Short mmCIF file of C-alpha atoms and ligand atoms in Angstrom, two decimals:
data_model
loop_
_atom_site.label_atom_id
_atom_site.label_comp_id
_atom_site.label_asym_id
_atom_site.label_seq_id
_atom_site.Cartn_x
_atom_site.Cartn_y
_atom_site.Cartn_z
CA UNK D 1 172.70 166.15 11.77
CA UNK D 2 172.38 169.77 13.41
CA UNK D 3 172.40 172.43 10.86
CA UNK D 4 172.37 176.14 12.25
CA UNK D 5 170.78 179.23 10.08
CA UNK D 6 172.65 182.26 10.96
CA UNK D 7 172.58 185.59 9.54
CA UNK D 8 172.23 189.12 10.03
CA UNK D 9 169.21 191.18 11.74
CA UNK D 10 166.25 190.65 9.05
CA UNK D 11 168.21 188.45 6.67
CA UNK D 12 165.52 186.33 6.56
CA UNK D 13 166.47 183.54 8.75
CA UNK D 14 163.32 182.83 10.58
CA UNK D 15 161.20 182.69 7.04
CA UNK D 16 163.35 180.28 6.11
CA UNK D 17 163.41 178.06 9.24
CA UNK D 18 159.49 177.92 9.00
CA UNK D 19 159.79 177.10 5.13
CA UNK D 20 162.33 174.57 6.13
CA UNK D 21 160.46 172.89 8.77
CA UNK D 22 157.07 173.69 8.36
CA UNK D 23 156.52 175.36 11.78
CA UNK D 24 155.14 179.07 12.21
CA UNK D 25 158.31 180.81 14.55
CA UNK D 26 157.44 184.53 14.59
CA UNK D 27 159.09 186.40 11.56
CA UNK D 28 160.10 189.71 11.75
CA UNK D 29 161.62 188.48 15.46
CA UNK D 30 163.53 192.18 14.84
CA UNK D 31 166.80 191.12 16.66
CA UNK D 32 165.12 189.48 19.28
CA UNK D 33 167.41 187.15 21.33
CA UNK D 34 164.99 183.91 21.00
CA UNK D 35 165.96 180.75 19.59
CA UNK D 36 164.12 178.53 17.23
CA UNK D 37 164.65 174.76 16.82
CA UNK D 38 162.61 172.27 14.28
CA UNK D 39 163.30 168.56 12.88
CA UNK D 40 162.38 167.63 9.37
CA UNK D 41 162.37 163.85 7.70
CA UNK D 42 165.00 163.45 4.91
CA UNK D 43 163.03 162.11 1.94
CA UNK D 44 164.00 158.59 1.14
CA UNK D 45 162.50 156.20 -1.21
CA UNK D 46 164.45 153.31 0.21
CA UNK D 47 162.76 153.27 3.52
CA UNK D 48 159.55 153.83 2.30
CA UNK D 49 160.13 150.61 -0.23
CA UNK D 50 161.76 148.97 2.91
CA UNK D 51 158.89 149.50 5.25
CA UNK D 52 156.67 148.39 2.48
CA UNK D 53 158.16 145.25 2.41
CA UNK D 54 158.93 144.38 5.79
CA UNK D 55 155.75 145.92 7.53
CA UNK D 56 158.07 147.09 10.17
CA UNK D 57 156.22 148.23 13.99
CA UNK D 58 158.46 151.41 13.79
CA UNK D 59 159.74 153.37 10.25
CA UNK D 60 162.09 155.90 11.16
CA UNK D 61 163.76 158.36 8.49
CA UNK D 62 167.15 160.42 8.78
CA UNK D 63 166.72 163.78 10.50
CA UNK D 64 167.83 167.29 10.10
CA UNK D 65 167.50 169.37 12.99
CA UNK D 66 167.36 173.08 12.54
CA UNK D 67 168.61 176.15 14.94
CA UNK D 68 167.31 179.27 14.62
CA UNK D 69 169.47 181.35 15.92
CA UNK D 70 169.19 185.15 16.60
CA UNK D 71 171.17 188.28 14.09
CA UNK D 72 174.59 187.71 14.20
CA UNK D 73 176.14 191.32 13.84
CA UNK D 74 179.97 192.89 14.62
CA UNK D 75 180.25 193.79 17.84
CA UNK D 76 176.92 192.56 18.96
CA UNK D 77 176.42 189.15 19.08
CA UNK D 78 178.92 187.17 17.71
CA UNK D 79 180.93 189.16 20.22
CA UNK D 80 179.24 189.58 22.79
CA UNK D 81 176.29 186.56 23.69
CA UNK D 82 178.27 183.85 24.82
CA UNK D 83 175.15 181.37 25.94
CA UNK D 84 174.66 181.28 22.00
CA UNK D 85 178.24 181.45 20.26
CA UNK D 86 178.08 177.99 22.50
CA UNK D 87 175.13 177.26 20.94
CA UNK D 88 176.19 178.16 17.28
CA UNK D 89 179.39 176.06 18.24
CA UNK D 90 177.08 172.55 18.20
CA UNK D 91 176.01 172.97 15.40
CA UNK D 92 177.35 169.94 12.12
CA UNK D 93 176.90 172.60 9.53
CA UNK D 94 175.98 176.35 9.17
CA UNK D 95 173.35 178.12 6.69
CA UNK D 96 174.28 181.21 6.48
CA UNK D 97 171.27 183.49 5.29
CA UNK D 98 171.76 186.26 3.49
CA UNK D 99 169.25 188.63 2.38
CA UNK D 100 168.67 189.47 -1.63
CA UNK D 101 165.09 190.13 -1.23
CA UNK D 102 165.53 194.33 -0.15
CA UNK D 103 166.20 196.88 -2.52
CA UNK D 104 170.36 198.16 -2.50
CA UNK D 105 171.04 194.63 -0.08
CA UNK D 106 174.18 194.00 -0.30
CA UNK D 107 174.81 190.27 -0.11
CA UNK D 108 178.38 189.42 -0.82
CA UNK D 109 178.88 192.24 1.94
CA UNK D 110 176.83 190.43 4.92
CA UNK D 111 178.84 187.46 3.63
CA UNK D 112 182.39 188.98 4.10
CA UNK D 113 181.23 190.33 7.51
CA UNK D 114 179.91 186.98 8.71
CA UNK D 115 182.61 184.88 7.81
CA UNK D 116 184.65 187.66 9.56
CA UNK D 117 182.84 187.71 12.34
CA UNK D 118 183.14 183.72 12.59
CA UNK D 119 187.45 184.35 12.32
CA UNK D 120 187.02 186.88 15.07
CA UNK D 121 184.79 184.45 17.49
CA UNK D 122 187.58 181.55 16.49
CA UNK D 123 190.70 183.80 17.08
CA UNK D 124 189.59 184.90 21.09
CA UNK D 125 189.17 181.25 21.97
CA UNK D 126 192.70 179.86 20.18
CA UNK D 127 194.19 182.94 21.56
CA UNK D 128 192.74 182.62 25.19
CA UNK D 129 193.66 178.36 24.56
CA UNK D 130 197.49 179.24 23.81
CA UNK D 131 197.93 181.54 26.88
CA UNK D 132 196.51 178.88 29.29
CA UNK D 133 198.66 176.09 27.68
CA UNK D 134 201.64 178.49 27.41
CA UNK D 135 201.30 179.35 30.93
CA UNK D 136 201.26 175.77 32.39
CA UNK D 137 204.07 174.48 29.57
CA UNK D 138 202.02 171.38 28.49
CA UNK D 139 200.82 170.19 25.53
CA UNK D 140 203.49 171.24 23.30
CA UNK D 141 201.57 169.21 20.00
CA UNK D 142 198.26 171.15 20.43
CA UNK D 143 200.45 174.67 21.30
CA UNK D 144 201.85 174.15 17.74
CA UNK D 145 198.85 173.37 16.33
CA UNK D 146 197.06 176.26 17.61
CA UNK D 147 199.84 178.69 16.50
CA UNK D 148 198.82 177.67 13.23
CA UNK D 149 195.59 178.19 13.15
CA UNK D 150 196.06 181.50 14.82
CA UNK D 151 198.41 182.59 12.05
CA UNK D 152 195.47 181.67 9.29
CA UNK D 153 193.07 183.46 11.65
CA UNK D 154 194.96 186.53 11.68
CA UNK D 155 195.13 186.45 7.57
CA UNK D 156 191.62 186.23 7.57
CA UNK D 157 191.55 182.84 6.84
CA UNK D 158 188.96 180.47 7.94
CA UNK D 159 190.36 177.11 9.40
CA UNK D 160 187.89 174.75 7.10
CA UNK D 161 190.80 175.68 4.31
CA UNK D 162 193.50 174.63 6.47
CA UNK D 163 194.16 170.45 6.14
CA UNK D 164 194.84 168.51 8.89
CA UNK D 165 195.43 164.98 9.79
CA UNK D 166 193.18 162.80 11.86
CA UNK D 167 194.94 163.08 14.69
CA UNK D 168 195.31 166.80 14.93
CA UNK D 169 191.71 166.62 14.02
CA UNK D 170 191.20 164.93 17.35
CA UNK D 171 192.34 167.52 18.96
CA UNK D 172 190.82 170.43 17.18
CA UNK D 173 187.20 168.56 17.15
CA UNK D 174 186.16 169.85 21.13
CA UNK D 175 186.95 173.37 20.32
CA UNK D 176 183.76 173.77 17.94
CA UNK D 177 185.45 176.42 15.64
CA UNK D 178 183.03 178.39 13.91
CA UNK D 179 185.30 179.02 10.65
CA UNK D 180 185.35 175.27 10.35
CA UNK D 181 182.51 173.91 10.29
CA UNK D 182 181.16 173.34 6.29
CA UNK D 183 178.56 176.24 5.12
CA UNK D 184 175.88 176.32 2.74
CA UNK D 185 175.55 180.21 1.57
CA UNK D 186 171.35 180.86 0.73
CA UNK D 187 170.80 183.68 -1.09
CA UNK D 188 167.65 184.70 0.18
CA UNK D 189 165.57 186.42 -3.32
CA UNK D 190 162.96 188.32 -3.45
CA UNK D 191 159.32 186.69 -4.74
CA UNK D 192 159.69 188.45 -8.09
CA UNK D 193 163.28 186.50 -8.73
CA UNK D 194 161.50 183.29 -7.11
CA UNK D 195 163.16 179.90 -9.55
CA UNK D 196 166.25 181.75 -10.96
CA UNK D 197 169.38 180.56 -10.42
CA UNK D 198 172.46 182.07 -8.66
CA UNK D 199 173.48 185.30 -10.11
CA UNK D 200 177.06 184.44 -11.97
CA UNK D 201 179.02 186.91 -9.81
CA UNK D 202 177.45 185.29 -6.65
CA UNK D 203 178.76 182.02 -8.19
CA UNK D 204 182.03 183.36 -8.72
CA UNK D 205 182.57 184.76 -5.16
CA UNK D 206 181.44 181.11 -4.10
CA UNK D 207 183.71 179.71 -6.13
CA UNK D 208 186.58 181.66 -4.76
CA UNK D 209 185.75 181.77 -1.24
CA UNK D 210 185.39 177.51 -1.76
CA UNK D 211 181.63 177.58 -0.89
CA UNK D 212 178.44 175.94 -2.27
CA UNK D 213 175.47 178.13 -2.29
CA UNK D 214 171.18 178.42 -2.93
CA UNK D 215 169.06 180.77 -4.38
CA UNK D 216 165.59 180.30 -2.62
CA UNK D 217 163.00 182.79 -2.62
CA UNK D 218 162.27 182.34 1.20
CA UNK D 219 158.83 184.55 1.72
CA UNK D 220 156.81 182.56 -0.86
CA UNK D 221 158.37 179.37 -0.23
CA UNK D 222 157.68 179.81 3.32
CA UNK D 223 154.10 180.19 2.44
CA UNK D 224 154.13 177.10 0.07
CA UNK D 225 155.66 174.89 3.17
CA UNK D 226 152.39 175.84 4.96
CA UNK D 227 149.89 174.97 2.25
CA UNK D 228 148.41 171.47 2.09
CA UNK D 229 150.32 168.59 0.58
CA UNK D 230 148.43 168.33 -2.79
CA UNK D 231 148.44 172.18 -3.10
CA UNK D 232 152.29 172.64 -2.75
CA UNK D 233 153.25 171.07 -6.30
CA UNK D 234 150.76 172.77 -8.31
CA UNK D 235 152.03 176.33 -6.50
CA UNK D 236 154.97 175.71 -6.50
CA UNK D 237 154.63 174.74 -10.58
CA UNK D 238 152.75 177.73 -10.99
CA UNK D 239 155.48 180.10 -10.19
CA UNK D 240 157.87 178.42 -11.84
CA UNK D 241 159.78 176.97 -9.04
CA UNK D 242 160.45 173.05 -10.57
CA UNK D 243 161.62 171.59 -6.69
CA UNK D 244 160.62 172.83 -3.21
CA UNK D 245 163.70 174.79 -1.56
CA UNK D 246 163.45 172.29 0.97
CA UNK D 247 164.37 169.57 -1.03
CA UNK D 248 167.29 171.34 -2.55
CA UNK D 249 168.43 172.43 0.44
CA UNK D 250 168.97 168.60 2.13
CA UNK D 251 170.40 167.33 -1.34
CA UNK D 252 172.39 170.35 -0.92
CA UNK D 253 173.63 169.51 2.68
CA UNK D 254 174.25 165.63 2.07
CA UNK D 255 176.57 166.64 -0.64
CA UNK D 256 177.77 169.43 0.88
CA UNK D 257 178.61 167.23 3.54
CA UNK D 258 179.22 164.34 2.02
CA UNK D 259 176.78 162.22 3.53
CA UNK D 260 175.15 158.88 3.33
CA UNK D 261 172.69 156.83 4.13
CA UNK D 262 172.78 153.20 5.73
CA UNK D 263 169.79 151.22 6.49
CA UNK D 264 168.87 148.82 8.85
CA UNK D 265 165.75 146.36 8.42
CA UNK D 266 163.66 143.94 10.19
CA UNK D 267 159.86 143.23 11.72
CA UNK D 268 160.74 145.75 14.51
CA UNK D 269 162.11 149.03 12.96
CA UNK D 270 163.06 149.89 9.21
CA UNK D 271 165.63 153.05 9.93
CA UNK D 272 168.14 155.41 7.63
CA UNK D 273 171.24 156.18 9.58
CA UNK D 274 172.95 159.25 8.22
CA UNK D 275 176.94 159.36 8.33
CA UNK D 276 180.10 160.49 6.49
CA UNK D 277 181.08 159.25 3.60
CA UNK D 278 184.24 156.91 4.15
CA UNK D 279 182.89 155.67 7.82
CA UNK D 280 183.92 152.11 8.53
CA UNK D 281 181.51 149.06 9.42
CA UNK D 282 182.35 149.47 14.07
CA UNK D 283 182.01 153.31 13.59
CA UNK D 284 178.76 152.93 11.87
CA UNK D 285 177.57 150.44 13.87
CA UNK D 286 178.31 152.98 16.90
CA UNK D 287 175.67 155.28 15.08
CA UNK D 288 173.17 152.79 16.53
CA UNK D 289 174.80 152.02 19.83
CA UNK D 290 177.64 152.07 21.61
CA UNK D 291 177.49 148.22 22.52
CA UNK D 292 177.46 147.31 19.34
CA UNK D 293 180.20 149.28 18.24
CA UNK D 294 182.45 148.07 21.40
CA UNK D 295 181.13 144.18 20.85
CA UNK D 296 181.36 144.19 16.98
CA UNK D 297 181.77 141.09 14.97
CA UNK D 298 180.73 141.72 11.79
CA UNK D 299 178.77 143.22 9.43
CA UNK D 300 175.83 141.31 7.30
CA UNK D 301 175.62 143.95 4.33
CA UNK D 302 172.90 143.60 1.11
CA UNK D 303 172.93 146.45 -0.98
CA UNK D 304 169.61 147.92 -1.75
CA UNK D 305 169.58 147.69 -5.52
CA UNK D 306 170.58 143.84 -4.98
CA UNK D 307 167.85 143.78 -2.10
CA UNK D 308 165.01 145.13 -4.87
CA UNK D 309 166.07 142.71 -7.14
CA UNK D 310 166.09 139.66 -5.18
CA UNK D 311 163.02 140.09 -3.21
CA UNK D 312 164.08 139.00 0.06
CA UNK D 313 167.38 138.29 2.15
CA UNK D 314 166.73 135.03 1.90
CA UNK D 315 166.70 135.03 -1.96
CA UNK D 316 169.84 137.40 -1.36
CA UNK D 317 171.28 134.83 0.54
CA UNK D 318 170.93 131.97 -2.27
CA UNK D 319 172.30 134.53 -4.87
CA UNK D 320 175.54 135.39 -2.59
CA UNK D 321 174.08 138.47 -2.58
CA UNK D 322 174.58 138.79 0.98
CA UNK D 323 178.49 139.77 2.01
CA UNK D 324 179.98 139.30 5.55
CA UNK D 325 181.88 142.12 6.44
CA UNK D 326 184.73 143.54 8.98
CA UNK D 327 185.01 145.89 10.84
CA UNK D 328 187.37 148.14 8.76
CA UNK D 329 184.43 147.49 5.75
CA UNK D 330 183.64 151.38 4.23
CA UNK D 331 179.53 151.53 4.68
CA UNK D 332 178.27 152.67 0.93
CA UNK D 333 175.32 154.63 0.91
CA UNK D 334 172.39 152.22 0.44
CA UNK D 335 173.75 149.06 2.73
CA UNK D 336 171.24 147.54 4.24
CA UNK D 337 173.39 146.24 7.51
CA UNK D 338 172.56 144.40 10.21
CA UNK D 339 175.65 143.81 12.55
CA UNK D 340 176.54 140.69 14.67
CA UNK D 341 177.96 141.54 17.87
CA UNK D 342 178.72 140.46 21.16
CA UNK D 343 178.55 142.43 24.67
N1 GTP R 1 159.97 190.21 0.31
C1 GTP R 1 160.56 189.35 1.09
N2 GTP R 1 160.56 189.57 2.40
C2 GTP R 1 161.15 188.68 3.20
C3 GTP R 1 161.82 187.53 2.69
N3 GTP R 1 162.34 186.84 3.71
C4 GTP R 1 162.02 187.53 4.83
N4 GTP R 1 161.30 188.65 4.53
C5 GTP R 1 160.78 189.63 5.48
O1 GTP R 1 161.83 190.20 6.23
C6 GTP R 1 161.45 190.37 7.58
C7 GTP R 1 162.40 189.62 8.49
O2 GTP R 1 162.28 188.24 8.24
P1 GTP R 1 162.72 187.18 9.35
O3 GTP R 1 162.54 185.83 8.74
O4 GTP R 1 162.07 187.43 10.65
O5 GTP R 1 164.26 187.51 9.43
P2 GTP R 1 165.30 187.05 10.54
O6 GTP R 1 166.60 186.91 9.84
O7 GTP R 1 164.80 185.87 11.27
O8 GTP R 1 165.31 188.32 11.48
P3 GTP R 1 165.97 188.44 12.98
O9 GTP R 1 165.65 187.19 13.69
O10 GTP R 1 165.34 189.64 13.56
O11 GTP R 1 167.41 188.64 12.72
C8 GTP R 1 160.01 189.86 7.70
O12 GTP R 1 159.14 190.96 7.63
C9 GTP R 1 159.87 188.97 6.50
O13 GTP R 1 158.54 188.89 6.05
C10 GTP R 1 161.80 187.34 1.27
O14 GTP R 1 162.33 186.35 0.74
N5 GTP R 1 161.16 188.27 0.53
MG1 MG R 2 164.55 185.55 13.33
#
């Protein structure tokens, strides 16, 4: 999954990047056109337990991977730098960072701006889309289509509160719209508010707007991600902050998301495999490869609470604990799969 952290100048982005991922980017990057990018492990117990069991050559975890980008501003960049509006465009999800650390910040301001800003960047390419497809006469599913997300654009709306089927989905998907994509709001605090919660009028705007957001106190949690291991927990304890930002922040996403987690195990490789909930067995197996997505037969599925309790999947296999499964079979998170196919 590619999340992207975007913000205004100084929000606080790149503190929160390094917090996130551990690295040491240059803060105070002062508008600076540079991008960052970092990979962190998601935390799982079950593949730890997994690789415990099955002494695999290979354990591989679920990954987040983290842009950087640079201030997002009116008329600056979200305007004007197309090499990374493309960029921003890629991205699964957006973080949008907003700062709560300076005296008389305003952040439910930078918030309306941003998700303005991501309308206007939406509205030039739908707009520039419908004349070209006007212009030749084709397409006259997507021209409708378009129209309507135009007409939410120009309300101010942002197209991830617009529903749409699967197949006009399909056809939306290439255009990367900004004001689609899911967003996780971080309130960026100051050390002194460092563990409180959201403020209840931030909530409410949330609430309204149809967001989730964080409180993190970036700066000092920044500072934590850089200490060693067995001195995080007690710091972290010691000002009163119960679980790392980091850890909040990918429980965060996955339900923000609505993620899950599939497994696969054996003596070569014990892996997560991140992907939406509701994903059926030949999609998920096309999270692996391709081949075995296009060659599927079936699915072999033990779930992991069953696989704990037997022991083994041959002990899962005398207790019928072991299901076969086709391909229209909804993965749940926690499957351990291992799929039969042909090429
Ligand atoms: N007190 C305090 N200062 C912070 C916090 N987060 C960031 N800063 C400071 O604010 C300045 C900018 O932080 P950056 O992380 O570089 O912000 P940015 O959003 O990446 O900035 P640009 O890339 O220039 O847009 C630095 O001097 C940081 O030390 C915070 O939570 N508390
Ligand atoms: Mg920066």
């Amino acid at each position: 999954m590619k999340v992207g952290l975007i913000g205004q100048r100084g929000a606080g982005k790149t503190t929160i990047f390094n917090m996130l991922t551990g690295l040491q980017a240059q803060v105070g990057g002062f508008g600076k056109e540079e991008v960052h990018l970092g990979v962190i492990k998601v935390p799982d117990s079950r593949v730890a337990k997994l690789a415990h069991i099955y002494k695999p050559k290979k354990t591989t975890y679920a990954e987040i991977r983290f842009t950087d980008f640079p201030p997002a501003e009116s008329d600056d960049h979200l305007k004007s730098s197309n090499a990374i509006i493309t960029q921003m465009r890629e991205v699964d999800a957006i973080a949008l960072v907003l700062n709560e650390f300076e005296p008389g910040a305003d952040p439910l301001r930078a918030l309306n701006d941003l998700l303005t800003d991501m309308i206007l960047a939406d509205m030039s390419v739908v707009e520039n889309r419908r004349a070209r497809l006007n212009k030749e006469k084709v397409r006259p599913r997507e021209q409708a289509l378009l129209e309507r997300c135009a007409k939410a654009l120009e309300n101010e709306e942002s197209l991830r509160n617009l529903a749409f089927t699967s197949d006009e989905d399909n056809l939306l998907s290439g255009f990367g719209f900004l004001s689609r994509k899911p967003v996780l709001v971080l309130f960026n605090q100051g050390d002194d508010q460092a563990g409180k919660p959201l403020a209840p009028r931030y909530e409410e705007e949330l609430t309204r707007r149809g967001l989730e957001g964080l409180a993190l106190a970036g700066k000092v949690e920044m500072e934590v991600a850089q200490l060693d291991e067995a001195d995080r927990a007690t710091f972290l304890r010691e000002i009163g902050i119960k679980e790392s930002a980091r850890d909040r922040f990918i429980r965060a996403s996955y339900r923000l998301l609505n993620l899950i987690s599939f497994l696969t195990a054996g003596e070569d490789e014990v892996r997560a495999w991140t992907i939406t909930e509701g994903t059926r067995a030949r999609a998920a197996a096309g999270k692996i490869h391709s081949d075995i997505e296009r060659g599927f037969i079936r699915a072999e599925v033990i779930a992991y609470e069953d696989f704990i309790a037997c022991g083994s999947e041959a002990k899962c296999k005398e207790a019928g604990k072991l299901r076969l499964e086709g391909k229209d079979y909804v993965v749940q998170d926690g499957d351990i799969v291992h799929f039969r196919f042909a090429v």
